[in-house]
């Protein structure tokens, strides 16, 4: 499996913008996606297109791709805007569709006029300075629909040219969608107040509109016109839904670096993402990953380590504000280091309006960690790599041949009750579930994992020998020296001591071998160790599943089974009639007597309550 295939198969399945680079590190294509993995993978599928020219271009593009990068967004709108910004900034060779003069659509309010008009425009830089612009939006049709809905509540003038006095109003006035400034039907002060309310709503200040709609709803309800009341209610919902927020373009043109971090539950990886915002736009991101499995490091040390290495090697020609999700120990020392280095940085915690950006940065850090984990899983699934892994395993454990068949064992119990054992079967490095086996422990009711492991291994290989079946190439037991030693003893007793066996202890992920006093240390990043862990964890999962079923079964049936006079037939009769033990508890003495007789019914009521 090549690097590109590994990258695309481990991409997150979320909204975002992807970037293709060639072998010189140059960006050759930028695109947006609702599902990054599916969209990027679609380029590599052998599909036929209606347009042969387009098909040829796709083939040329794919040939040049050397690496894939991405930025995760919170929704489709953010992905659309970020894609547009990045294409205009980098002008990739294969992107030609968004380089023209058209930009995002904005709502323009012409406050320089006596009666400000409202229109949808592009390229705000082409309009007077006293014009207010709200946006950007991703879809002109969507803005027009929003304004159309707003206009029913807040009428306004939408003429293309400046107002001139008319003798007759336009059709919009007759439809009550315009207040008629062209015929002096409204004074400028009242008209401007209405326009201000529209601006407040478009900026997200919806309280005024809600109050107005509330009054309309109450008015309709008092008149018992419930259909109109419902209309106003639905209209508010529709307008609120149509104004999805976005976190990739900002009015404030401050240059900022927004930091987010994430670590998985098992503390295998730590990732930090820095979103670089320049002149109000997300321009790029920098990401860093730390493998925690062989490091003893605090969160504040990870912060300091990454930030110092990154920012002390940076020499920007502009002042940058570093925005943190939280303050960390050592931040003051870092500030002092920056001052001495004369780098123009400021550091502060995020403001409320920047929390959306912090979420985006953290989300990107999270998917980086998830991608690292996914890449490890993909590597384990790759056929050629698995054979290579098994070859490495043979060398590390000094096995006589490649361990084509590996059987893994685990025990599950709580305080020794309902103990179960499991055996999982891996064929050429992959689970082969058809050969999995469960074992209900027979020997003990006290918690003794070592004795239980001995029983399960004995039962498994006694059966193998009786039926003359194939022995595994390697046995893995969950546990340390104790479990390994009983496994070795069983194999010796059965005369199959030539079968290799190892133990994998959870605490330090150490490998125990027979006739070796010290555990074998395998690097934590080793895929051989990861395969051992996968086998161990799968055996544990399989054992726990049966253990849960046994406990549930026991909890359901044990109360009835312990009552003298209730056999399987009566037990089933009771459960069929009343549904469960709880149903039997709630049944009256009379109902129970009708089914099993008064004496047994009385006994059930006495025992079960």
CSV table of C-alpha atoms in Angstrom, one decimal, residues 87-332:
chain,number,residue,atom,x,y,z
A,87,UNK,CA,-8.1,28.9,-4.2
A,88,UNK,CA,-7.8,32.7,-4.6
A,89,UNK,CA,-4.7,32.8,-2.4
A,90,UNK,CA,-2.8,29.9,-4.0
A,91,UNK,CA,-4.2,29.8,-7.5
A,92,UNK,CA,-3.7,26.0,-8.0
A,93,UNK,CA,-3.1,24.9,-11.6
A,94,UNK,CA,-6.1,22.6,-11.8
A,95,UNK,CA,-8.6,25.1,-10.2
A,96,UNK,CA,-10.0,27.4,-12.8
A,97,UNK,CA,-13.6,27.8,-11.8
A,98,UNK,CA,-13.3,30.3,-9.0
A,99,UNK,CA,-10.7,32.8,-10.3
A,100,UNK,CA,-13.1,35.1,-12.0
A,101,UNK,CA,-14.2,38.5,-10.7
A,102,UNK,CA,-17.2,37.1,-8.9
A,103,UNK,CA,-16.9,36.8,-5.2
A,104,UNK,CA,-19.3,35.9,-2.4
A,105,UNK,CA,-22.7,37.5,-2.4
A,106,UNK,CA,-23.3,40.1,0.3
A,107,UNK,CA,-26.3,42.0,1.6
A,108,UNK,CA,-25.6,45.7,1.0
A,109,UNK,CA,-27.4,48.5,2.9
A,110,UNK,CA,-26.8,51.9,1.3
A,111,UNK,CA,-26.8,54.1,4.4
A,112,UNK,CA,-25.5,57.1,2.5
A,113,UNK,CA,-29.0,57.6,1.0
A,114,UNK,CA,-32.0,59.3,2.6
A,115,UNK,CA,-34.0,56.1,2.2
A,116,UNK,CA,-31.3,53.3,2.3
A,117,UNK,CA,-31.9,50.6,-0.2
A,118,UNK,CA,-31.1,46.9,0.4
A,119,UNK,CA,-29.7,44.8,-2.4
A,120,UNK,CA,-27.6,41.6,-2.9
A,121,UNK,CA,-24.2,42.5,-4.4
A,122,UNK,CA,-20.8,41.0,-5.0
A,123,UNK,CA,-17.4,42.7,-4.7
A,124,UNK,CA,-18.0,45.1,-1.8
A,125,UNK,CA,-14.9,47.1,-2.7
A,126,UNK,CA,-16.7,48.5,-5.7
A,127,UNK,CA,-19.3,50.4,-3.6
A,128,UNK,CA,-19.3,53.6,-1.5
A,129,UNK,CA,-17.6,53.5,1.9
A,130,UNK,CA,-20.7,54.4,3.8
A,131,UNK,CA,-22.4,51.2,2.5
A,132,UNK,CA,-22.8,48.5,5.1
A,133,UNK,CA,-22.1,44.9,4.0
A,134,UNK,CA,-23.4,41.8,5.8
A,135,UNK,CA,-22.2,38.4,4.9
A,136,UNK,CA,-20.6,36.7,3.1
A,137,UNK,CA,-23.2,34.1,2.1
A,138,UNK,CA,-22.7,30.9,0.2
A,139,UNK,CA,-25.7,31.0,-2.1
A,140,UNK,CA,-27.3,34.1,-3.7
A,141,UNK,CA,-30.7,32.3,-3.9
A,142,UNK,CA,-30.6,31.6,-0.2
A,143,UNK,CA,-30.0,35.3,0.6
A,144,UNK,CA,-32.8,36.4,-1.7
A,145,UNK,CA,-35.1,33.9,0.1
A,146,UNK,CA,-34.1,35.2,3.5
A,147,UNK,CA,-34.7,38.8,2.4
A,148,UNK,CA,-38.0,37.9,0.9
A,149,UNK,CA,-39.1,36.4,4.2
A,150,UNK,CA,-37.8,39.4,6.1
A,151,UNK,CA,-39.6,41.8,3.8
A,152,UNK,CA,-43.0,40.4,4.8
A,153,UNK,CA,-42.2,41.6,8.4
A,154,UNK,CA,-39.9,44.5,7.7
A,155,UNK,CA,-40.9,46.1,4.3
A,156,UNK,CA,-38.0,48.0,2.5
A,157,UNK,CA,-37.1,49.5,-0.8
A,158,UNK,CA,-35.0,47.3,-3.2
A,159,UNK,CA,-34.8,49.5,-6.3
A,160,UNK,CA,-31.6,49.1,-8.3
A,161,UNK,CA,-31.1,52.9,-8.6
A,162,UNK,CA,-31.2,55.7,-6.1
A,163,UNK,CA,-34.8,56.8,-5.3
A,164,UNK,CA,-36.5,59.5,-7.3
A,165,UNK,CA,-39.9,61.0,-6.5
A,166,UNK,CA,-42.7,59.1,-8.3
A,167,UNK,CA,-46.4,59.9,-8.7
A,168,UNK,CA,-47.3,56.2,-8.4
A,169,UNK,CA,-45.7,53.6,-6.2
A,170,UNK,CA,-44.3,50.3,-7.5
A,171,UNK,CA,-46.0,46.9,-7.2
A,172,UNK,CA,-44.0,46.1,-4.0
A,173,UNK,CA,-45.8,48.9,-2.2
A,174,UNK,CA,-49.2,47.5,-3.2
A,175,UNK,CA,-48.1,44.1,-2.0
A,176,UNK,CA,-47.1,45.7,1.3
A,177,UNK,CA,-43.4,44.7,0.8
A,178,UNK,CA,-42.2,48.3,0.5
A,179,UNK,CA,-43.2,51.3,2.6
A,180,UNK,CA,-43.3,53.7,-0.3
A,181,UNK,CA,-40.5,56.1,0.3
A,182,UNK,CA,-40.7,57.1,-3.4
A,183,UNK,CA,-44.1,58.6,-2.8
A,184,UNK,CA,-43.3,60.0,0.7
A,185,UNK,CA,-45.6,57.4,2.3
A,186,UNK,CA,-43.0,57.2,5.2
A,187,UNK,CA,-40.6,59.6,6.7
A,188,UNK,CA,-36.8,58.9,6.6
A,189,UNK,CA,-36.5,58.4,10.3
A,190,UNK,CA,-39.1,55.7,10.5
A,191,UNK,CA,-37.8,54.1,7.4
A,192,UNK,CA,-34.2,54.0,8.7
A,193,UNK,CA,-35.4,52.5,12.0
A,194,UNK,CA,-37.0,49.7,10.0
A,195,UNK,CA,-33.7,49.2,8.1
A,196,UNK,CA,-31.7,49.1,11.3
A,197,UNK,CA,-34.0,46.3,12.6
A,198,UNK,CA,-33.2,44.3,9.4
A,199,UNK,CA,-29.5,44.9,9.9
A,200,UNK,CA,-29.7,43.7,13.5
A,201,UNK,CA,-31.5,40.5,12.4
A,202,UNK,CA,-29.0,39.8,9.6
A,203,UNK,CA,-26.1,40.2,12.1
A,204,UNK,CA,-27.8,37.7,14.4
A,205,UNK,CA,-29.6,40.1,16.8
A,206,UNK,CA,-33.0,38.4,16.4
A,207,UNK,CA,-34.7,39.7,19.5
A,208,UNK,CA,-36.5,42.5,17.8
A,209,UNK,CA,-37.8,40.3,15.0
A,210,UNK,CA,-38.9,37.7,17.6
A,211,UNK,CA,-40.9,40.3,19.5
A,212,UNK,CA,-42.6,41.5,16.3
A,213,UNK,CA,-43.5,38.0,15.2
A,214,UNK,CA,-44.7,37.2,18.7
A,215,UNK,CA,-47.1,40.1,18.5
A,216,UNK,CA,-48.3,38.9,15.1
A,217,UNK,CA,-48.8,35.4,16.5
A,218,UNK,CA,-50.7,36.7,19.5
A,219,UNK,CA,-52.8,39.0,17.3
A,220,UNK,CA,-53.7,36.0,15.0
A,221,UNK,CA,-54.4,33.8,18.0
A,222,UNK,CA,-56.8,36.3,19.6
A,223,UNK,CA,-58.6,36.5,16.3
A,224,UNK,CA,-58.7,32.7,16.4
A,225,UNK,CA,-56.9,32.6,13.1
A,226,UNK,CA,-54.7,29.7,14.1
A,227,UNK,CA,-53.5,29.1,10.6
A,228,UNK,CA,-52.0,32.5,10.4
A,229,UNK,CA,-50.5,32.1,13.9
A,230,UNK,CA,-48.9,28.8,12.7
A,231,UNK,CA,-47.6,30.6,9.6
A,232,UNK,CA,-45.7,33.2,11.7
A,233,UNK,CA,-44.3,30.5,13.9
A,234,UNK,CA,-43.1,28.4,11.0
A,235,UNK,CA,-41.7,31.6,9.3
A,236,UNK,CA,-39.5,32.3,12.3
A,237,UNK,CA,-38.2,28.8,12.4
A,238,UNK,CA,-37.4,28.9,8.6
A,239,UNK,CA,-35.6,32.2,9.0
A,240,UNK,CA,-33.6,31.0,11.9
A,241,UNK,CA,-32.6,27.9,10.1
A,242,UNK,CA,-31.5,29.8,7.0
A,243,UNK,CA,-28.9,31.9,8.8
A,244,UNK,CA,-26.3,29.3,9.6
A,245,UNK,CA,-23.3,30.9,11.2
A,246,UNK,CA,-19.8,30.5,9.8
A,247,UNK,CA,-16.4,30.7,11.4
A,248,UNK,CA,-13.9,31.2,8.5
A,249,UNK,CA,-14.4,34.9,7.6
A,250,UNK,CA,-14.3,37.7,10.2
A,251,UNK,CA,-14.9,41.5,10.2
A,252,UNK,CA,-12.0,42.0,12.5
A,253,UNK,CA,-8.8,41.8,10.4
A,254,UNK,CA,-6.5,41.0,13.3
A,255,UNK,CA,-3.8,38.5,12.5
A,256,UNK,CA,-4.3,35.6,14.8
A,257,UNK,CA,-3.1,32.0,15.4
A,258,UNK,CA,-5.9,29.9,17.0
A,259,UNK,CA,-4.7,26.9,19.0
A,260,UNK,CA,-6.6,23.7,19.6
A,261,UNK,CA,-5.4,20.3,21.0
A,262,UNK,CA,-6.7,16.8,21.5
A,263,UNK,CA,-5.6,13.5,23.0
A,264,UNK,CA,-7.4,10.1,22.6
A,265,UNK,CA,-8.8,8.3,25.6
A,266,UNK,CA,-6.0,5.8,25.7
A,267,UNK,CA,-3.4,8.6,25.7
A,268,UNK,CA,-1.6,7.2,22.6
A,269,UNK,CA,-1.3,10.4,20.7
A,270,UNK,CA,-1.5,14.2,21.4
A,271,UNK,CA,-2.1,16.6,18.5
A,272,UNK,CA,-2.1,20.4,18.3
A,273,UNK,CA,-3.5,22.4,15.4
A,274,UNK,CA,-2.7,26.1,14.8
A,275,UNK,CA,-5.2,27.8,12.5
A,276,UNK,CA,-3.5,30.8,10.9
A,277,UNK,CA,-5.8,33.7,10.4
A,278,UNK,CA,-4.5,36.6,8.3
A,279,UNK,CA,-6.5,39.7,7.6
A,280,UNK,CA,-9.7,38.0,8.8
A,281,UNK,CA,-9.4,34.8,6.8
A,282,UNK,CA,-8.3,31.3,7.7
A,283,UNK,CA,-5.3,30.9,5.4
A,284,UNK,CA,-3.7,27.7,6.5
A,285,UNK,CA,-3.0,25.4,9.4
A,286,UNK,CA,0.0,23.9,11.1
A,287,UNK,CA,-0.4,20.5,12.9
A,288,UNK,CA,1.9,18.7,15.3
A,289,UNK,CA,1.6,15.2,16.7
A,290,UNK,CA,3.3,13.6,19.7
A,291,UNK,CA,3.4,9.8,20.2
A,292,UNK,CA,2.7,9.5,24.0
A,293,UNK,CA,3.2,5.8,24.3
A,294,UNK,CA,6.9,6.0,25.2
A,295,UNK,CA,6.9,9.4,26.7
A,296,UNK,CA,6.2,10.6,30.2
A,297,UNK,CA,5.0,14.2,29.6
A,298,UNK,CA,2.5,16.6,31.1
A,299,UNK,CA,0.0,18.6,29.0
A,300,UNK,CA,1.7,21.9,29.8
A,301,UNK,CA,5.0,20.4,28.7
A,302,UNK,CA,3.5,19.4,25.4
A,303,UNK,CA,2.1,22.9,24.9
A,304,UNK,CA,5.4,24.5,25.7
A,305,UNK,CA,7.4,22.1,23.6
A,306,UNK,CA,5.4,22.6,20.5
A,307,UNK,CA,4.9,26.3,20.8
A,308,UNK,CA,8.6,27.1,21.5
A,309,UNK,CA,9.8,24.9,18.6
A,310,UNK,CA,7.3,26.5,16.2
A,311,UNK,CA,7.3,30.1,17.2
A,312,UNK,CA,11.0,30.5,18.0
A,313,UNK,CA,11.8,29.3,14.5
A,314,UNK,CA,9.3,31.7,13.0
A,315,UNK,CA,10.2,35.3,12.1
A,316,UNK,CA,7.0,37.0,10.8
A,317,UNK,CA,7.0,40.5,9.5
A,318,UNK,CA,3.7,41.3,11.2
A,319,UNK,CA,2.3,41.2,14.7
A,320,UNK,CA,0.4,38.0,15.5
A,321,UNK,CA,-1.9,37.3,18.4
A,322,UNK,CA,-1.7,33.7,19.7
A,323,UNK,CA,-5.1,32.7,21.0
A,324,UNK,CA,-5.2,29.8,23.5
A,325,UNK,CA,-8.2,27.7,24.6
A,326,UNK,CA,-6.8,28.0,28.2
A,327,UNK,CA,-3.8,29.3,30.0
A,328,UNK,CA,-1.2,26.7,30.9
A,329,UNK,CA,1.6,26.5,33.4
A,330,UNK,CA,4.7,28.0,31.9
A,331,UNK,CA,3.0,30.5,29.7
A,332,UNK,CA,4.6,33.5,31.5
